[in-house]
Amino acid sequence: MAGTRDIFGSLTIDKLPTKSFLCSHVRRHQQNYVSSPNSLPYSRKSTLVQVKKVVAAPMAAALIKAETPVQFKVKALVTVKYDTVENVKDMMFRWLDSDGHTAQRGVILQLVSTEVDPKLGKPKLSKETMFQWSRNLKVNADKVTHKVQFLVDAKFGVPGAIIVTNKYHKEFYLESIAIEGLVHFDCNSWVQPDRVQAEKRIFFSNKAYLPNDTPVGLKELRDKDLRQLRGDGEGIRTLSDRIYDYDVYNDLGYPDKGAKYVRPILGGRTQPYPRRCRTGRPPANSDVNAESTVTRYMPQYVPRDEAFEDLKIAAVTEGKWKLMLSSLLPSLKEAASINSDVIRTFSDINDLYKESAPFELKSKNEFREKAHLPRMLNKMINESVQDIFKFDHPKIVSRDNPSCFLRDDELGRLTLAGMNPLSIERLKVFPPVSKLDPSIHGSQDSALREEHIVCQLNGMSVQQALEENKLFILDYHDVYLPFLNRINAHHNRKAYATRAIFLLTHLGSLKPIAIELSLPEKNQNVPAKRVLTPPVDATTCWLWQLGKAHVCSNDAGAHQLIQHWLRTHACLEPLIIAAHRQLSVMHPIYKLLHPHTRYTMDVNAQGRRLLLNAGGIIESHLSTAECSMEITASSYQNWWRFDMESLPADLIRRGIAVPDPTQPHGLKLLIEDYPYANDGLLIWSAIEELVGTYVNYYYPEASSIQSDSELNNWYHEFINVGHADICHASWWPKLSTPNDLVSILTTIIWVASAYHAAVNFGMYPYGGYFPVRPPFMRRLLPNERDPDHASFFADPEGYFLASLPCLSEMLHYISVLHILSTHSADEEYLGDRKDLSNWAGDPQILEAFYKFSMEMRRIEKEIEKRNADPKLRNRCGAGVSPYELLLPSSGPGATCRGVPTSASL
Ligand SMILES: [Fe+2]
């Protein structure tokens, strides 16, 4: 943050002298007010004392006698943030706006008291005051503080709100208003010109109020502000709006481009889905039910305050620039003599990760001529192309000895400490049984048999191994099988529905002991089910490697679509919308949740437009292709449950843990060295403690929950509108007691912060080396009836390499993974909240948050200690990458660590 400047640009309507001692008066009564919100802060006696102090004695005596209202000036500091980089249009507006002689321009402020004027029956108001930009203002700081003065009556009471009107041409970002250092208003919002939005903006002081405790002078404004945020459900949203409303996912396809780009609407009876933010864009020409495409003239809407800030935009723009260049690879490779797109040897792949770029540039002139690119773009390319195609070594690859094969022990370890530690489950029944409808998908039986695994069980029978909790499974059978016919109809895209069985060894590691590969039964030429076991010779070694690659490919898709997108981004969005529509910014639960919603709506909107859309990055680079979002809808309908999203419930559901009150977190882990769960439980408990303190402070008893209309409306709308398609499920948690609320809020904060960090910021470090984690495969395993079987025998390495995506496809995809794994410079991490002024009036809450911050630091030390403990083989050992995804702090970049407060990428 750059420095600040003070600007004396305020105008006051009256010219009475400033009475600074009003501050001490307000402070004294504000303290009283905190303990008794409904009491009036000023007594008749104290008012008279004030008058004696501020007015000359003869005049004061006269005023006392006549009880004539006395007015005071109250100083305030208004902090406004500026764009550090202005475009020409912005500069023009600012120049127009900075004409100090134009009385009509300026920012008008008016204080609102917490009290009502008994004569008028309306809130007490100050006189309006105004500040203006100065034409000569040289903005060399990113924020500027303006001094203003309000004129208030002596019996004004405590200020509770400020009404702001922007009379300029351009929006501005109002960061805060501080009144005499006593009452603070954290605004943090864009204020639009009144010619754009006629309704005046309302900002409330930082004091939190439950609805029933709202000071009488603020009640009407509290309701009015919420009505503004809800809108009326009509019209096309513009970028300056701040309206939060719901819609279904009817914006993923482009029906006007042809049938290939039509996508089903997600949300509704047919394909249940969480709701997204409504934009109101008109329907497509060829389908009235589909939303039209985002264009330059109809840009992607998110409520104005949800949009990325400057530093985030800079980080994303840099990433997009690299991505754009990697998409130009076909042009570049011709011009730059890139190696062939076909992978001939493993070194072709490993070259991507070496210090040098994977090709040498020809002379700049020749390059420019051959690439046929615009001059400006060419200039940028020539300057940075060497950087674009350099990739840091992902964590999954040892720099000294990159291996294109995933070792068995590493496959097991990554299910516990990789980018997707959420899919591993304890095997409760063997053979596993499908839950799919047999009339549609064929037999529910598995091809796995006891003889496939018994020799791997160290003398145990299968039943013994089950009873002793030694068998675990990655089971993607039911996720993928219904979609395989459509996936495998694609040229060069072939997938199985996989299962991988693991044995928990006496050392605490997971060892893969069998893989089942399933296809739909209709295919007569290829066996529907195939079981692989650990290799015993050269042929089975290559088949085993191919089988593991297919398992990892399934895992890559399920991770991205279900564990990441669905469970965090998609399911959080309706919660955020409901919070803005139903919880006042004064509400303590809004204040608690708000930092955990930062950037999520903008990330989701950009995700729908660039990643999840028809023909977008996800469809282009995951095996699931055009079925991708339907797979998430299927999981949402058949599997997702809000009550299972807490960490303890998730671990119990997957059979990884059992309840045990004697254990530190009330759980006994059946895989003791499970880094995601071990570290996650530390953070879960810390969040739970903070939330418990918070909730019990504001809701000392159940009746206070039940009588909180905003809270109940928020939760009701979150379920019944945001998750309307599954709102009748019996598993939705009740909200009746403080404990209910603690559980709900802890789950939300966990999902938005630590859960999301665990699945998001390892995408490149753990997924950036595609031979061991291919996002899709191009070939099925060879079988004896396959004409290519002979070529597999002749050149198994060539078969393996030809099964992987080609280089240019992967270059593009790992560029995307790198962007998605990168923290921006303005990231806010758990326990490192910069602005605690929201709770300035509640010292107990402030103390709880400081305690939480200290706990995050202690957890960080504890995780570092664990990562250095050689007994913990799943996070420490020769060449083993430490598990750092739940280390709370991080710097910018793809650091593979850091827990942001929100799903911010
Ligand atoms: Fe994310």
PDB file of N, CA and C in Angstrom, residues 117-155:
ATOM      1  N   ASP A 117     -35.612  11.721  16.042  1.00  0.00           N
ATOM      2  CA  ASP A 117     -36.106  13.005  16.540  1.00  0.00           C
ATOM      3  C   ASP A 117     -37.555  12.801  16.989  1.00  0.00           C
ATOM      4  N   PRO A 118     -37.845  12.976  18.258  1.00  0.00           N
ATOM      5  CA  PRO A 118     -39.207  12.660  18.738  1.00  0.00           C
ATOM      6  C   PRO A 118     -40.275  13.534  18.097  1.00  0.00           C
ATOM      7  N   LYS A 119     -39.869  14.733  17.689  1.00  0.00           N
ATOM      8  CA  LYS A 119     -40.888  15.597  17.084  1.00  0.00           C
ATOM      9  C   LYS A 119     -41.222  15.145  15.671  1.00  0.00           C
ATOM     10  N   LEU A 120     -40.188  14.770  14.940  1.00  0.00           N
ATOM     11  CA  LEU A 120     -40.394  14.404  13.535  1.00  0.00           C
ATOM     12  C   LEU A 120     -40.683  12.916  13.350  1.00  0.00           C
ATOM     13  N   GLY A 121     -40.285  12.125  14.339  1.00  0.00           N
ATOM     14  CA  GLY A 121     -40.442  10.675  14.196  1.00  0.00           C
ATOM     15  C   GLY A 121     -39.496  10.084  13.167  1.00  0.00           C
ATOM     16  N   LYS A 122     -38.435  10.808  12.842  1.00  0.00           N
ATOM     17  CA  LYS A 122     -37.453  10.333  11.857  1.00  0.00           C
ATOM     18  C   LYS A 122     -36.051  10.426  12.460  1.00  0.00           C
ATOM     19  N   PRO A 123     -35.080   9.709  11.880  1.00  0.00           N
ATOM     20  CA  PRO A 123     -33.723   9.778  12.427  1.00  0.00           C
ATOM     21  C   PRO A 123     -33.185  11.207  12.404  1.00  0.00           C
ATOM     22  N   LYS A 124     -32.410  11.540  13.412  1.00  0.00           N
ATOM     23  CA  LYS A 124     -31.762  12.848  13.424  1.00  0.00           C
ATOM     24  C   LYS A 124     -30.668  12.873  12.363  1.00  0.00           C
ATOM     25  N   LEU A 125     -30.617  13.987  11.666  1.00  0.00           N
ATOM     26  CA  LEU A 125     -29.645  14.116  10.578  1.00  0.00           C
ATOM     27  C   LEU A 125     -28.741  15.311  10.830  1.00  0.00           C
ATOM     28  N   SER A 126     -27.502  15.201  10.366  1.00  0.00           N
ATOM     29  CA  SER A 126     -26.638  16.374  10.364  1.00  0.00           C
ATOM     30  C   SER A 126     -26.987  17.215   9.143  1.00  0.00           C
ATOM     31  N   LYS A 127     -26.402  18.391   9.062  1.00  0.00           N
ATOM     32  CA  LYS A 127     -26.497  19.109   7.801  1.00  0.00           C
ATOM     33  C   LYS A 127     -25.576  18.430   6.796  1.00  0.00           C
ATOM     34  N   GLU A 128     -25.915  18.577   5.559  1.00  0.00           N
ATOM     35  CA  GLU A 128     -25.076  17.961   4.527  1.00  0.00           C
ATOM     36  C   GLU A 128     -23.743  18.693   4.446  1.00  0.00           C
ATOM     37  N   THR A 129     -22.709  17.934   4.191  1.00  0.00           N
ATOM     38  CA  THR A 129     -21.405  18.538   3.930  1.00  0.00           C
ATOM     39  C   THR A 129     -20.873  17.928   2.635  1.00  0.00           C
ATOM     40  N   MET A 130     -19.864  18.543   2.094  1.00  0.00           N
ATOM     41  CA  MET A 130     -19.400  18.087   0.775  1.00  0.00           C
ATOM     42  C   MET A 130     -17.886  18.191   0.691  1.00  0.00           C
ATOM     43  N   PHE A 131     -17.277  17.250   0.020  1.00  0.00           N
ATOM     44  CA  PHE A 131     -15.865  17.436  -0.333  1.00  0.00           C
ATOM     45  C   PHE A 131     -15.707  17.236  -1.828  1.00  0.00           C
ATOM     46  N   GLN A 132     -14.644  17.827  -2.334  1.00  0.00           N
ATOM     47  CA  GLN A 132     -14.416  17.788  -3.783  1.00  0.00           C
ATOM     48  C   GLN A 132     -13.001  17.353  -4.080  1.00  0.00           C
ATOM     49  N   TRP A 133     -12.838  16.781  -5.239  1.00  0.00           N
ATOM     50  CA  TRP A 133     -11.492  16.523  -5.716  1.00  0.00           C
ATOM     51  C   TRP A 133     -10.876  17.880  -6.068  1.00  0.00           C
ATOM     52  N   SER A 134      -9.638  17.987  -5.968  1.00  0.00           N
ATOM     53  CA  SER A 134      -8.966  19.199  -6.410  1.00  0.00           C
ATOM     54  C   SER A 134      -8.394  18.963  -7.801  1.00  0.00           C
ATOM     55  N   ARG A 135      -8.594  19.943  -8.693  1.00  0.00           N
ATOM     56  CA  ARG A 135      -8.052  19.791 -10.045  1.00  0.00           C
ATOM     57  C   ARG A 135      -6.540  19.626  -9.999  1.00  0.00           C
ATOM     58  N   ASN A 136      -5.945  20.236  -9.017  1.00  0.00           N
ATOM     59  CA  ASN A 136      -4.486  20.170  -8.937  1.00  0.00           C
ATOM     60  C   ASN A 136      -3.985  18.954  -8.177  1.00  0.00           C
ATOM     61  N   LEU A 137      -4.939  18.130  -7.756  1.00  0.00           N
ATOM     62  CA  LEU A 137      -4.526  16.961  -7.001  1.00  0.00           C
ATOM     63  C   LEU A 137      -3.664  16.047  -7.860  1.00  0.00           C
ATOM     64  N   LYS A 138      -2.471  15.826  -7.412  1.00  0.00           N
ATOM     65  CA  LYS A 138      -1.582  14.887  -8.088  1.00  0.00           C
ATOM     66  C   LYS A 138      -1.662  13.574  -7.311  1.00  0.00           C
ATOM     67  N   VAL A 139      -2.345  12.646  -7.886  1.00  0.00           N
ATOM     68  CA  VAL A 139      -2.536  11.388  -7.161  1.00  0.00           C
ATOM     69  C   VAL A 139      -1.324  10.499  -7.372  1.00  0.00           C
ATOM     70  N   ASN A 140      -0.425  10.553  -6.411  1.00  0.00           N
ATOM     71  CA  ASN A 140       0.712   9.656  -6.493  1.00  0.00           C
ATOM     72  C   ASN A 140       0.666   8.637  -5.371  1.00  0.00           C
ATOM     73  N   ALA A 141      -0.442   8.597  -4.693  1.00  0.00           N
ATOM     74  CA  ALA A 141      -0.667   7.567  -3.690  1.00  0.00           C
ATOM     75  C   ALA A 141      -1.924   6.826  -4.095  1.00  0.00           C
ATOM     76  N   ASP A 142      -2.093   5.593  -3.600  1.00  0.00           N
ATOM     77  CA  ASP A 142      -3.273   4.856  -4.043  1.00  0.00           C
ATOM     78  C   ASP A 142      -4.490   5.196  -3.205  1.00  0.00           C
ATOM     79  N   LYS A 143      -4.289   5.992  -2.165  1.00  0.00           N
ATOM     80  CA  LYS A 143      -5.473   6.480  -1.456  1.00  0.00           C
ATOM     81  C   LYS A 143      -5.200   7.861  -0.880  1.00  0.00           C
ATOM     82  N   VAL A 144      -6.270   8.615  -0.738  1.00  0.00           N
ATOM     83  CA  VAL A 144      -6.164  10.000  -0.287  1.00  0.00           C
ATOM     84  C   VAL A 144      -7.198  10.209   0.814  1.00  0.00           C
ATOM     85  N   THR A 145      -6.778  10.940   1.841  1.00  0.00           N
ATOM     86  CA  THR A 145      -7.700  11.228   2.940  1.00  0.00           C
ATOM     87  C   THR A 145      -8.168  12.679   2.856  1.00  0.00           C
ATOM     88  N   HIS A 146      -9.459  12.858   2.826  1.00  0.00           N
ATOM     89  CA  HIS A 146     -10.062  14.192   2.806  1.00  0.00           C
ATOM     90  C   HIS A 146     -10.603  14.512   4.193  1.00  0.00           C
ATOM     91  N   LYS A 147     -10.415  15.768   4.612  1.00  0.00           N
ATOM     92  CA  LYS A 147     -10.992  16.190   5.888  1.00  0.00           C
ATOM     93  C   LYS A 147     -12.325  16.885   5.620  1.00  0.00           C
ATOM     94  N   VAL A 148     -13.328  16.504   6.384  1.00  0.00           N
ATOM     95  CA  VAL A 148     -14.634  17.155   6.252  1.00  0.00           C
ATOM     96  C   VAL A 148     -15.141  17.494   7.645  1.00  0.00           C
ATOM     97  N   GLN A 149     -16.178  18.310   7.677  1.00  0.00           N
ATOM     98  CA  GLN A 149     -16.792  18.679   8.955  1.00  0.00           C
ATOM     99  C   GLN A 149     -18.304  18.559   8.822  1.00  0.00           C
ATOM    100  N   PHE A 150     -18.876  17.925   9.819  1.00  0.00           N
ATOM    101  CA  PHE A 150     -20.338  17.827   9.863  1.00  0.00           C
ATOM    102  C   PHE A 150     -20.857  18.817  10.900  1.00  0.00           C
ATOM    103  N   LEU A 151     -22.023  19.335  10.635  1.00  0.00           N
ATOM    104  CA  LEU A 151     -22.665  20.229  11.585  1.00  0.00           C
ATOM    105  C   LEU A 151     -23.851  19.472  12.198  1.00  0.00           C
ATOM    106  N   VAL A 152     -23.773  19.262  13.521  1.00  0.00           N
ATOM    107  CA  VAL A 152     -24.828  18.476  14.170  1.00  0.00           C
ATOM    108  C   VAL A 152     -25.397  19.239  15.350  1.00  0.00           C
ATOM    109  N   ASP A 153     -26.598  18.860  15.693  1.00  0.00           N
ATOM    110  CA  ASP A 153     -27.250  19.410  16.866  1.00  0.00           C
ATOM    111  C   ASP A 153     -26.601  18.823  18.127  1.00  0.00           C
ATOM    112  N   ALA A 154     -26.654  19.564  19.215  1.00  0.00           N
ATOM    113  CA  ALA A 154     -26.027  19.095  20.450  1.00  0.00           C
ATOM    114  C   ALA A 154     -26.641  17.797  20.945  1.00  0.00           C
ATOM    115  N   LYS A 155     -27.903  17.570  20.620  1.00  0.00           N
ATOM    116  CA  LYS A 155     -28.564  16.341  21.067  1.00  0.00           C
ATOM    117  C   LYS A 155     -28.595  15.293  19.955  1.00  0.00           C
TER     118      LYS A 155
END
